[in-house]
XYZ file of C-alpha atoms in Angstrom:
327
model
C 6.142 -14.021 14.900
C 6.745 -14.721 11.230
C 10.056 -13.088 10.204
C 10.842 -12.506 6.526
C 12.956 -10.258 4.321
C 10.405 -8.629 2.016
C 6.772 -8.334 1.009
C 7.019 -11.186 -1.487
C 8.055 -13.600 1.259
C 5.573 -12.099 3.718
C 2.643 -12.559 1.360
C 3.427 -16.218 0.780
C 4.112 -16.744 4.481
C 0.842 -15.296 5.752
C -1.164 -17.439 3.326
C 0.519 -20.500 4.821
C -0.046 -19.232 8.366
C -3.791 -18.931 7.755
C -4.337 -22.082 5.727
C -2.402 -24.356 8.051
C -2.987 -22.614 11.387
C -6.399 -20.994 11.370
C -8.348 -21.086 14.634
C -11.931 -20.338 13.655
C -14.483 -20.737 10.900
C -17.074 -17.992 11.119
C -19.380 -15.770 9.093
C -19.322 -12.053 9.996
C -22.063 -10.185 8.121
C -22.810 -13.433 6.257
C -19.312 -13.790 4.745
C -17.819 -17.237 5.390
C -14.146 -17.152 6.354
C -11.291 -18.877 8.137
C -9.669 -16.745 10.825
C -6.639 -16.481 13.057
C -6.363 -13.995 15.892
C -3.205 -12.050 16.684
C -1.195 -12.595 13.499
C 2.236 -10.914 13.537
C 4.847 -10.607 10.808
C 8.160 -8.717 10.747
C 9.446 -7.578 7.354
C 13.132 -6.734 7.706
C 13.448 -4.970 4.342
C 10.074 -3.244 3.941
C 11.154 -1.087 1.001
C 11.388 -4.263 -1.114
C 7.670 -4.276 -1.726
C 7.220 -6.193 -4.970
C 5.220 -9.430 -5.163
C 6.077 -11.710 -8.104
C 3.463 -14.451 -8.057
C 1.636 -15.324 -11.289
C -1.185 -16.845 -9.220
C -1.748 -13.490 -7.481
C -1.121 -10.733 -9.974
C -0.217 -7.561 -8.139
C -1.862 -4.384 -9.447
C 1.177 -2.140 -9.110
C -0.621 0.941 -10.410
C -3.300 0.560 -7.743
C -0.681 -0.016 -5.033
C 1.089 3.241 -5.885
C -2.206 5.065 -6.414
C -3.570 4.025 -3.025
C -0.618 5.307 -1.032
C -0.488 8.496 -3.123
C -4.196 8.910 -2.370
C -3.360 8.781 1.327
C -0.462 11.199 0.870
C -2.752 13.649 -0.932
C -4.654 14.071 2.332
C -7.936 13.409 0.510
C -10.521 10.623 0.526
C -12.277 11.430 -2.759
C -13.780 8.536 -4.664
C -12.858 9.850 -8.134
C -9.126 9.329 -7.636
C -9.099 5.764 -6.372
C -11.921 4.213 -8.429
C -9.928 4.987 -11.561
C -7.515 2.264 -10.422
C -10.001 0.012 -8.598
C -13.609 0.558 -9.765
C -14.889 -1.977 -7.217
C -14.204 0.534 -4.434
C -17.163 2.608 -5.602
C -19.509 0.214 -3.857
C -17.992 1.067 -0.453
C -18.992 4.732 -0.645
C -22.233 5.718 1.087
C -22.429 9.173 -0.537
C -20.990 8.366 -3.969
C -18.225 10.937 -3.515
C -15.938 9.952 -0.627
C -14.583 7.017 1.372
C -14.124 8.417 4.889
C -13.342 5.020 6.407
C -11.149 3.502 3.699
C -9.500 6.775 2.671
C -6.952 7.373 5.432
C -5.527 10.597 3.969
C -7.495 13.190 5.972
C -7.024 11.232 9.197
C -3.258 11.216 8.793
C -2.559 14.527 7.064
C -5.407 16.948 7.839
C -4.306 19.990 9.827
C -6.436 22.172 12.059
C -5.621 25.842 12.358
C -4.331 25.496 15.896
C -2.367 22.242 15.663
C -0.187 20.078 13.430
C -1.479 17.113 11.473
C -0.827 13.768 13.112
C 1.881 13.146 10.507
C 3.719 16.402 11.175
C 3.329 15.970 14.934
C 5.125 12.603 14.769
C 7.889 14.151 12.672
C 8.355 17.025 15.143
C 8.406 14.593 18.065
C 11.073 12.342 16.576
C 13.117 15.089 14.963
C 13.124 17.827 17.601
C 11.765 16.520 20.918
C 12.660 12.922 21.751
C 14.396 10.627 19.271
C 13.721 7.617 21.518
C 10.031 8.349 22.055
C 7.345 5.664 22.025
C 4.634 8.262 21.383
C 4.993 8.581 17.600
C 1.531 7.233 16.825
C -0.829 8.111 13.990
C -4.381 7.120 14.942
C -6.588 5.966 12.054
C -9.608 4.086 13.390
C -12.003 6.587 14.941
C -14.470 6.136 17.770
C -16.960 8.024 15.611
C -17.046 5.439 12.830
C -20.358 3.679 12.350
C -20.164 -0.016 13.222
C -23.565 -0.831 11.734
C -23.668 -3.922 9.507
C -24.821 -1.880 6.519
C -21.702 0.324 6.658
C -18.866 -1.422 4.822
C -16.579 1.632 4.797
C -14.948 1.152 8.208
C -11.215 1.673 8.771
C -9.420 -1.671 8.965
C -6.281 -0.001 10.330
C -6.133 1.111 13.943
C -2.850 3.008 13.930
C 0.720 3.321 12.727
C 3.542 3.716 15.223
C 6.940 5.098 14.238
C 10.005 4.459 16.398
C 13.665 5.365 15.905
C 15.826 2.462 17.030
C 19.490 1.838 16.193
C 19.433 4.935 13.958
C 16.688 3.489 11.747
C 12.982 4.218 11.536
C 10.856 1.242 12.470
C 7.114 1.057 11.898
C 4.476 -1.004 13.675
C 1.128 -1.221 11.889
C -1.871 -2.270 13.951
C -4.984 -3.587 12.197
C -8.291 -4.612 13.706
C -8.842 -6.897 10.701
C -6.967 -7.840 7.540
C -8.107 -9.827 4.522
C -4.930 -11.835 4.032
C -5.551 -12.826 0.410
C -6.778 -9.457 -0.880
C -6.015 -6.581 1.467
C -2.701 -7.602 3.050
C -0.673 -6.957 -0.081
C -1.800 -3.376 -0.706
C -1.955 -2.495 3.008
C 1.643 -3.481 3.702
C 2.758 -1.834 0.444
C 1.191 1.451 1.612
C 2.436 1.265 5.188
C 6.000 0.524 4.090
C 5.856 3.424 1.628
C 4.669 5.790 4.375
C 7.444 4.447 6.588
C 10.013 5.239 3.906
C 8.589 8.741 3.366
C 8.891 9.491 7.092
C 12.358 7.935 7.251
C 13.648 10.081 4.386
C 12.203 13.198 5.975
C 14.028 12.305 9.200
C 17.240 11.517 7.307
C 17.152 7.837 8.307
C 17.100 4.402 6.726
C 14.153 2.094 7.335
C 14.210 -0.563 10.009
C 11.688 -3.386 10.050
C 7.972 -3.068 9.479
C 6.067 -5.105 12.061
C 2.500 -5.831 10.981
C 0.084 -6.853 13.735
C -3.446 -8.028 12.970
C -6.294 -8.645 15.392
C -8.405 -10.727 12.994
C -6.449 -12.196 10.068
C -8.839 -13.941 7.702
C -9.341 -15.428 4.255
C -12.823 -15.534 2.793
C -14.140 -18.895 1.655
C -14.221 -17.867 -2.020
C -10.492 -17.055 -1.924
C -9.204 -20.200 -0.177
C -8.497 -22.089 -3.407
C -6.556 -19.100 -4.781
C -4.620 -18.820 -1.532
C -3.615 -22.476 -1.852
C -2.212 -21.777 -5.331
C 0.103 -19.161 -3.839
C 1.601 -21.707 -1.458
C 1.979 -24.228 -4.273
C 3.873 -21.637 -6.326
C 6.229 -20.645 -3.514
C 8.655 -23.521 -3.975
C 11.732 -22.837 -6.072
C 11.344 -19.079 -6.450
C 14.587 -17.965 -4.817
C 15.259 -15.358 -7.516
C 12.015 -13.605 -6.739
C 12.658 -13.882 -3.013
C 15.739 -11.692 -3.383
C 14.470 -8.944 -5.692
C 14.491 -5.381 -4.418
C 12.669 -2.198 -5.325
C 14.543 1.066 -5.940
C 15.207 3.135 -2.815
C 13.466 6.469 -2.411
C 15.938 9.364 -2.922
C 17.430 10.986 0.162
C 15.973 14.246 1.410
C 12.470 15.453 2.175
C 10.178 13.878 -0.465
C 7.208 16.205 0.113
C 7.836 18.391 -2.946
C 8.300 15.405 -5.248
C 5.130 13.734 -3.975
C 3.173 16.921 -4.607
C 4.456 17.049 -8.190
C 3.674 13.359 -8.772
C 0.107 13.976 -7.607
C -0.218 16.953 -9.934
C 1.009 14.966 -12.943
C -1.225 12.004 -12.064
C -4.266 14.258 -11.999
C -3.351 15.989 -15.258
C -2.762 12.753 -17.177
C -5.439 10.487 -15.667
C -8.343 11.177 -18.027
C -6.578 11.842 -21.345
C -3.005 10.545 -20.932
C -2.330 10.608 -24.697
C -2.397 14.420 -24.719
C 0.676 14.855 -22.532
C 4.428 14.794 -23.023
C 5.715 13.025 -19.934
C 9.343 13.883 -20.661
C 8.546 17.556 -20.414
C 6.203 17.179 -17.433
C 8.666 15.158 -15.345
C 11.661 17.396 -15.995
C 13.617 17.897 -12.772
C 12.115 14.899 -10.959
C 14.349 12.091 -9.749
C 14.132 8.879 -11.773
C 12.513 7.147 -8.789
C 9.447 9.390 -8.967
C 9.401 9.386 -12.765
C 9.113 5.598 -12.732
C 6.116 5.741 -10.410
C 4.481 8.215 -12.780
C 5.246 5.849 -15.662
C 3.496 2.967 -13.887
C 0.363 5.092 -13.441
C 0.639 6.521 -16.960
C 0.963 3.035 -18.486
C -2.173 1.946 -16.627
C -4.169 4.933 -17.845
C -2.900 4.645 -21.415
C -3.827 0.967 -21.509
C -7.201 1.744 -19.989
C -7.766 4.207 -22.845
C -6.981 1.494 -25.389
C -3.429 2.460 -26.344
C -0.459 0.155 -26.842
C 1.936 0.654 -23.919
C 4.924 -1.455 -25.020
C 7.141 1.627 -25.275
C 6.391 2.537 -21.656
C 7.063 -0.986 -20.391
C 10.437 -0.964 -22.122
C 11.732 1.922 -19.998
C 10.383 0.727 -16.641
C 12.793 -0.909 -14.171
C 12.660 -4.703 -14.426
C 11.157 -5.034 -10.945
C 8.184 -2.883 -12.027
C 7.856 -4.135 -15.601
C 7.582 -7.773 -14.548
C 4.706 -7.012 -12.171
C 2.885 -4.927 -14.780
C 3.467 -7.763 -17.235
C 1.648 -10.126 -14.902
C -1.253 -7.687 -14.853
C -1.317 -7.615 -18.625
C -1.352 -11.410 -18.847
C -4.276 -11.513 -16.442
C -6.320 -9.216 -18.684
C -5.795 -11.512 -21.663
C -7.316 -14.497 -19.872
């Protein structure tokens, strides 16, 4: 198992694992790829989820938007395509992404039972702290496996375990695009892990990411090689950390962040963020600022004043995104 400290190191490491240790060359649904079966990586500090690689410019706004999309409990297309328009092509009805949008699977609640998310919390908080049953199932037996359906859940499940007074997470994926999908998937899973940990009053343990089919598509191999070439001599980046989520149950703050995101998404210039974010912890305000900066820039406005107040670990990533758009 590959063992690293943070997502930055993990992302570089899994590129190397695939490029130097792939087992197969194949072409599922006509897409040429290199593949390795049973990839495993342990990230000891999963809350440090920034990736600082000029050759692979992380879309921080999308990363936050995707996990907030999950946390909203919805799978609507309108929310996520604002941050990644390409995802529109995965929707069969033009309105939802039932495979890719994990929110309803994790957070939907029937009248007679808890959501999977709340059931795991109740199990670990009030029933059995040492339980191995804290599993959120994502892949469904009802999903269409037909070749013409490209909206199929890549994630099988998330397992939460309390060990040594920390909350560990094991993410199980049937398949993972190591160049494209790995970054945002691990970002989201580690964020969900931290949300659950804070609700339980715990710190995070490791995130262990297990992948059935780890692959890189042929068109991305040259870009993946650039990541490995960059990795030498970047010790400063290797040690950067993200801010920690505030202690306490984050549910109320997440709800408010989602409300502000929705209000400011289409016409961000009409809103006074200082007034709207009053009472929110700086941690959540900074996430809103990342999304706000994206939407302001998308609307054609200069966002230098927003970048100036972002934490360095966020501003540098957004800066990479800006440089990419100028090319």
